[in-house]
Amino acid sequence: MNVEANKVVSFHYSVSDGGSEPVDSSRERGEPLSVLIGHGNIIPGLEQALLGRAVGDRFEVSVEPAQAYGERRANFTQRVPKKYFDRGERLHAGDVTVLHTREAGPRTVVVLKVGSSVIDVDLNHPLAGKTLSFDVEITAIRDASDEEIAHRHAHGAGGHEH
Ligand code: ZN
């Protein structure tokens, strides 16, 4: 079986943005990530690199910003009331947090400045503008269930938990 749309693929990965340490690694967490293919669940460049692979394949792929988290936008900042943040009282400049927006859903942002009732954030994803290097090893591939396809995400270990 090979990776294609409507399969659930499980894989270990580590990703680096050019620094010496990986910025994220499933190996450190111990459990592979499980993803439903063909539904925009991961960045396009990584999904493209997974297509056609088989269990046991290990490969490296470099993904340009346009196929990852996009280019950085200048002055892409916003002042947001603290109440829109989880644990807004505990945030400090430089923290990465999730902002729940009505239009775009949850969005990863970087805290620039914390005021008494508002927080200034950079809306660029922390990895925007970066070329990402992935080291990927495929550990399992299976058919997705009808329910997973209806939900547009993988269920079970390493996937979405309700
Ligand atoms: Zn679901």
PDB file of C-alpha atoms and ligand atoms in Angstrom:
ATOM      1  CA  MET A   1       0.000   0.000   0.000  1.00  0.00           C
ATOM      2  CA  ASN A   2       1.261   3.465  -0.850  1.00  0.00           C
ATOM      3  CA  VAL A   3       0.431   6.898   0.493  1.00  0.00           C
ATOM      4  CA  GLU A   4      -2.435   8.522  -1.425  1.00  0.00           C
ATOM      5  CA  ALA A   5      -5.612  10.511  -0.791  1.00  0.00           C
ATOM      6  CA  ASN A   6      -7.938   9.035   1.840  1.00  0.00           C
ATOM      7  CA  LYS A   7      -5.235   6.879   3.424  1.00  0.00           C
ATOM      8  CA  VAL A   8      -4.114   7.475   6.984  1.00  0.00           C
ATOM      9  CA  VAL A   9      -0.325   7.581   7.126  1.00  0.00           C
ATOM     10  CA  SER A  10       1.646   7.408  10.366  1.00  0.00           C
ATOM     11  CA  PHE A  11       5.180   8.734  10.368  1.00  0.00           C
ATOM     12  CA  HIS A  12       7.967   9.900  12.587  1.00  0.00           C
ATOM     13  CA  TYR A  13       9.499  13.221  11.672  1.00  0.00           C
ATOM     14  CA  SER A  14      11.831  15.861  12.850  1.00  0.00           C
ATOM     15  CA  VAL A  15      11.869  19.308  11.321  1.00  0.00           C
ATOM     16  CA  SER A  16      14.536  21.969  11.353  1.00  0.00           C
ATOM     17  CA  ASP A  17      14.428  25.577  10.158  1.00  0.00           C
ATOM     18  CA  GLY A  18      18.156  25.746   9.525  1.00  0.00           C
ATOM     19  CA  GLY A  19      19.249  25.947  13.177  1.00  0.00           C
ATOM     20  CA  SER A  20      21.209  23.206  14.898  1.00  0.00           C
ATOM     21  CA  GLU A  21      18.281  21.833  16.922  1.00  0.00           C
ATOM     22  CA  PRO A  22      15.043  20.507  15.420  1.00  0.00           C
ATOM     23  CA  VAL A  23      12.095  22.846  16.071  1.00  0.00           C
ATOM     24  CA  ASP A  24       9.770  19.858  16.396  1.00  0.00           C
ATOM     25  CA  SER A  25      10.195  16.110  16.542  1.00  0.00           C
ATOM     26  CA  SER A  26       7.699  13.293  16.896  1.00  0.00           C
ATOM     27  CA  ARG A  27      10.577  11.076  18.011  1.00  0.00           C
ATOM     28  CA  GLU A  28      10.996  13.215  21.132  1.00  0.00           C
ATOM     29  CA  ARG A  29       7.301  12.791  21.927  1.00  0.00           C
ATOM     30  CA  GLY A  30       7.608   9.062  21.288  1.00  0.00           C
ATOM     31  CA  GLU A  31       4.534   8.632  19.123  1.00  0.00           C
ATOM     32  CA  PRO A  32       4.343   8.987  15.341  1.00  0.00           C
ATOM     33  CA  LEU A  33       1.952  11.539  13.863  1.00  0.00           C
ATOM     34  CA  SER A  34      -1.076  10.097  12.033  1.00  0.00           C
ATOM     35  CA  VAL A  35      -2.538  12.135   9.211  1.00  0.00           C
ATOM     36  CA  LEU A  36      -5.439  11.756   6.789  1.00  0.00           C
ATOM     37  CA  ILE A  37      -3.997  12.498   3.348  1.00  0.00           C
ATOM     38  CA  GLY A  38      -5.753  14.743   0.832  1.00  0.00           C
ATOM     39  CA  HIS A  39      -7.578  17.031   3.264  1.00  0.00           C
ATOM     40  CA  GLY A  40      -5.084  19.801   3.958  1.00  0.00           C
ATOM     41  CA  ASN A  41      -4.091  18.495   7.400  1.00  0.00           C
ATOM     42  CA  ILE A  42      -0.378  19.156   6.958  1.00  0.00           C
ATOM     43  CA  ILE A  43       1.629  21.713   4.997  1.00  0.00           C
ATOM     44  CA  PRO A  44       1.376  21.110   1.230  1.00  0.00           C
ATOM     45  CA  GLY A  45       5.100  20.517   0.645  1.00  0.00           C
ATOM     46  CA  LEU A  46       5.252  17.720   3.199  1.00  0.00           C
ATOM     47  CA  GLU A  47       2.060  16.085   1.966  1.00  0.00           C
ATOM     48  CA  GLN A  48       3.373  16.155  -1.602  1.00  0.00           C
ATOM     49  CA  ALA A  49       6.600  14.465  -0.474  1.00  0.00           C
ATOM     50  CA  LEU A  50       4.648  11.690   1.277  1.00  0.00           C
ATOM     51  CA  LEU A  51       2.583  10.712  -1.776  1.00  0.00           C
ATOM     52  CA  GLY A  52       3.535   7.338  -3.252  1.00  0.00           C
ATOM     53  CA  ARG A  53       5.739   6.314  -0.318  1.00  0.00           C
ATOM     54  CA  ALA A  54       5.516   2.955   1.441  1.00  0.00           C
ATOM     55  CA  VAL A  55       5.951   1.731   5.015  1.00  0.00           C
ATOM     56  CA  GLY A  56       9.633   1.741   5.990  1.00  0.00           C
ATOM     57  CA  ASP A  57      10.572   4.545   3.598  1.00  0.00           C
ATOM     58  CA  ARG A  58      12.828   7.116   5.218  1.00  0.00           C
ATOM     59  CA  PHE A  59      13.621  10.329   3.391  1.00  0.00           C
ATOM     60  CA  GLU A  60      14.584  13.957   3.781  1.00  0.00           C
ATOM     61  CA  VAL A  61      12.747  16.791   2.118  1.00  0.00           C
ATOM     62  CA  SER A  62      13.301  20.535   2.051  1.00  0.00           C
ATOM     63  CA  VAL A  63      10.135  22.641   1.861  1.00  0.00           C
ATOM     64  CA  GLU A  64      10.130  26.273   0.698  1.00  0.00           C
ATOM     65  CA  PRO A  65       8.012  28.812   2.652  1.00  0.00           C
ATOM     66  CA  ALA A  66       5.352  28.964  -0.087  1.00  0.00           C
ATOM     67  CA  GLN A  67       4.716  25.227   0.439  1.00  0.00           C
ATOM     68  CA  ALA A  68       5.045  25.501   4.241  1.00  0.00           C
ATOM     69  CA  TYR A  69       3.790  28.381   6.426  1.00  0.00           C
ATOM     70  CA  GLY A  70       3.977  31.130   3.815  1.00  0.00           C
ATOM     71  CA  GLU A  71       6.190  34.173   3.502  1.00  0.00           C
ATOM     72  CA  ARG A  72       6.540  36.547   6.456  1.00  0.00           C
ATOM     73  CA  ARG A  73       4.339  39.610   6.128  1.00  0.00           C
ATOM     74  CA  ALA A  74       5.707  42.929   7.383  1.00  0.00           C
ATOM     75  CA  ASN A  75       3.711  44.777  10.069  1.00  0.00           C
ATOM     76  CA  PHE A  76       1.296  41.861  10.322  1.00  0.00           C
ATOM     77  CA  THR A  77       0.429  42.656  13.926  1.00  0.00           C
ATOM     78  CA  GLN A  78      -2.768  43.072  15.861  1.00  0.00           C
ATOM     79  CA  ARG A  79      -3.827  44.374  19.296  1.00  0.00           C
ATOM     80  CA  VAL A  80      -6.175  41.853  20.874  1.00  0.00           C
ATOM     81  CA  PRO A  81      -8.103  41.927  24.175  1.00  0.00           C
ATOM     82  CA  LYS A  82      -6.568  39.559  26.713  1.00  0.00           C
ATOM     83  CA  LYS A  83      -9.803  37.644  27.130  1.00  0.00           C
ATOM     84  CA  TYR A  84      -9.337  36.079  23.680  1.00  0.00           C
ATOM     85  CA  PHE A  85      -6.280  34.167  24.878  1.00  0.00           C
ATOM     86  CA  ASP A  86      -6.043  31.003  26.909  1.00  0.00           C
ATOM     87  CA  ARG A  87      -4.137  32.026  30.062  1.00  0.00           C
ATOM     88  CA  GLY A  88      -3.711  35.606  28.809  1.00  0.00           C
ATOM     89  CA  GLU A  89      -2.580  36.700  32.267  1.00  0.00           C
ATOM     90  CA  ARG A  90       0.492  34.486  32.054  1.00  0.00           C
ATOM     91  CA  LEU A  91       1.764  35.503  28.623  1.00  0.00           C
ATOM     92  CA  HIS A  92       5.016  37.353  28.096  1.00  0.00           C
ATOM     93  CA  ALA A  93       6.709  38.933  25.089  1.00  0.00           C
ATOM     94  CA  GLY A  94       8.254  36.246  22.920  1.00  0.00           C
ATOM     95  CA  ASP A  95       5.780  33.532  23.892  1.00  0.00           C
ATOM     96  CA  VAL A  96       4.128  31.496  21.161  1.00  0.00           C
ATOM     97  CA  THR A  97       0.437  30.966  21.793  1.00  0.00           C
ATOM     98  CA  VAL A  98      -2.797  30.140  20.025  1.00  0.00           C
ATOM     99  CA  LEU A  99      -5.335  32.839  19.237  1.00  0.00           C
ATOM    100  CA  HIS A 100      -8.876  31.674  18.560  1.00  0.00           C
ATOM    101  CA  THR A 101     -10.224  33.785  15.727  1.00  0.00           C
ATOM    102  CA  ARG A 102     -13.793  33.698  14.519  1.00  0.00           C
ATOM    103  CA  GLU A 103     -12.893  33.859  10.804  1.00  0.00           C
ATOM    104  CA  ALA A 104      -9.768  31.725  10.547  1.00  0.00           C
ATOM    105  CA  GLY A 105     -10.076  29.365  13.538  1.00  0.00           C
ATOM    106  CA  PRO A 106      -7.130  28.740  15.847  1.00  0.00           C
ATOM    107  CA  ARG A 107      -3.982  30.515  14.762  1.00  0.00           C
ATOM    108  CA  THR A 108      -0.436  30.289  16.129  1.00  0.00           C
ATOM    109  CA  VAL A 109       0.916  33.749  16.965  1.00  0.00           C
ATOM    110  CA  VAL A 110       3.920  35.303  18.694  1.00  0.00           C
ATOM    111  CA  VAL A 111       3.390  37.702  21.615  1.00  0.00           C
ATOM    112  CA  LEU A 112       5.090  41.062  21.047  1.00  0.00           C
ATOM    113  CA  LYS A 113       3.925  43.111  24.036  1.00  0.00           C
ATOM    114  CA  VAL A 114       1.581  42.586  26.980  1.00  0.00           C
ATOM    115  CA  GLY A 115      -0.485  45.508  28.290  1.00  0.00           C
ATOM    116  CA  SER A 116      -2.938  45.591  31.184  1.00  0.00           C
ATOM    117  CA  SER A 117      -5.948  44.591  29.094  1.00  0.00           C
ATOM    118  CA  VAL A 118      -4.601  43.997  25.587  1.00  0.00           C
ATOM    119  CA  ILE A 119      -1.847  41.963  23.968  1.00  0.00           C
ATOM    120  CA  ASP A 120       0.000  42.873  20.766  1.00  0.00           C
ATOM    121  CA  VAL A 121       0.724  39.825  18.628  1.00  0.00           C
ATOM    122  CA  ASP A 122       2.558  39.052  15.411  1.00  0.00           C
ATOM    123  CA  LEU A 123       0.087  37.118  13.261  1.00  0.00           C
ATOM    124  CA  ASN A 124       2.839  35.548  11.187  1.00  0.00           C
ATOM    125  CA  HIS A 125       3.231  31.863  12.005  1.00  0.00           C
ATOM    126  CA  PRO A 126       6.533  31.401  13.887  1.00  0.00           C
ATOM    127  CA  LEU A 127       7.813  29.331  10.932  1.00  0.00           C
ATOM    128  CA  ALA A 128       6.613  31.749   8.227  1.00  0.00           C
ATOM    129  CA  GLY A 129       9.363  32.698   5.797  1.00  0.00           C
ATOM    130  CA  LYS A 130      11.455  29.672   6.715  1.00  0.00           C
ATOM    131  CA  THR A 131      12.595  26.810   4.539  1.00  0.00           C
ATOM    132  CA  LEU A 132      11.962  23.662   6.554  1.00  0.00           C
ATOM    133  CA  SER A 133      14.000  20.461   6.405  1.00  0.00           C
ATOM    134  CA  PHE A 134      12.096  17.323   7.332  1.00  0.00           C
ATOM    135  CA  ASP A 135      13.472  13.890   8.142  1.00  0.00           C
ATOM    136  CA  VAL A 136      10.541  11.497   7.741  1.00  0.00           C
ATOM    137  CA  GLU A 137      10.087   7.772   8.338  1.00  0.00           C
ATOM    138  CA  ILE A 138       6.804   6.099   7.439  1.00  0.00           C
ATOM    139  CA  THR A 139       5.643   3.593  10.048  1.00  0.00           C
ATOM    140  CA  ALA A 140       2.113   2.660   8.903  1.00  0.00           C
ATOM    141  CA  ILE A 141      -0.422   3.215   6.120  1.00  0.00           C
ATOM    142  CA  ARG A 142      -4.072   2.194   6.224  1.00  0.00           C
ATOM    143  CA  ASP A 143      -7.376   2.995   4.550  1.00  0.00           C
ATOM    144  CA  ALA A 144      -9.283   5.804   6.260  1.00  0.00           C
ATOM    145  CA  SER A 145     -12.720   5.002   7.697  1.00  0.00           C
ATOM    146  CA  ASP A 146     -15.831   6.693   6.314  1.00  0.00           C
ATOM    147  CA  GLU A 147     -16.061   8.604   9.572  1.00  0.00           C
ATOM    148  CA  GLU A 148     -12.488   9.911   9.257  1.00  0.00           C
ATOM    149  CA  ILE A 149     -13.150  11.073   5.700  1.00  0.00           C
ATOM    150  CA  ALA A 150     -16.370  12.797   6.826  1.00  0.00           C
ATOM    151  CA  HIS A 151     -14.446  14.514   9.653  1.00  0.00           C
ATOM    152  CA  ARG A 152     -11.465  15.271   7.367  1.00  0.00           C
ATOM    153  CA  HIS A 153      -8.910  14.066   9.952  1.00  0.00           C
ATOM    154  CA  ALA A 154      -7.391  10.839  11.300  1.00  0.00           C
ATOM    155  CA  HIS A 155      -8.673   9.238  14.497  1.00  0.00           C
ATOM    156  CA  GLY A 156      -6.851   7.049  17.017  1.00  0.00           C
ATOM    157  CA  ALA A 157      -3.230   7.012  18.163  1.00  0.00           C
ATOM    158  CA  GLY A 158      -1.309  10.016  16.864  1.00  0.00           C
ATOM    159  CA  GLY A 159      -4.439  11.507  15.271  1.00  0.00           C
ATOM    160  CA  HIS A 160      -7.407  13.585  16.347  1.00  0.00           C
ATOM    161  CA  GLU A 161      -8.969  12.825  19.718  1.00  0.00           C
ATOM    162  CA  HIS A 162     -12.514  13.923  20.419  1.00  0.00           C
TER     163      HIS A 162
HETATM  164 ZN    ZN B   1     -13.203  13.199  14.019  1.00  0.00          ZN
END
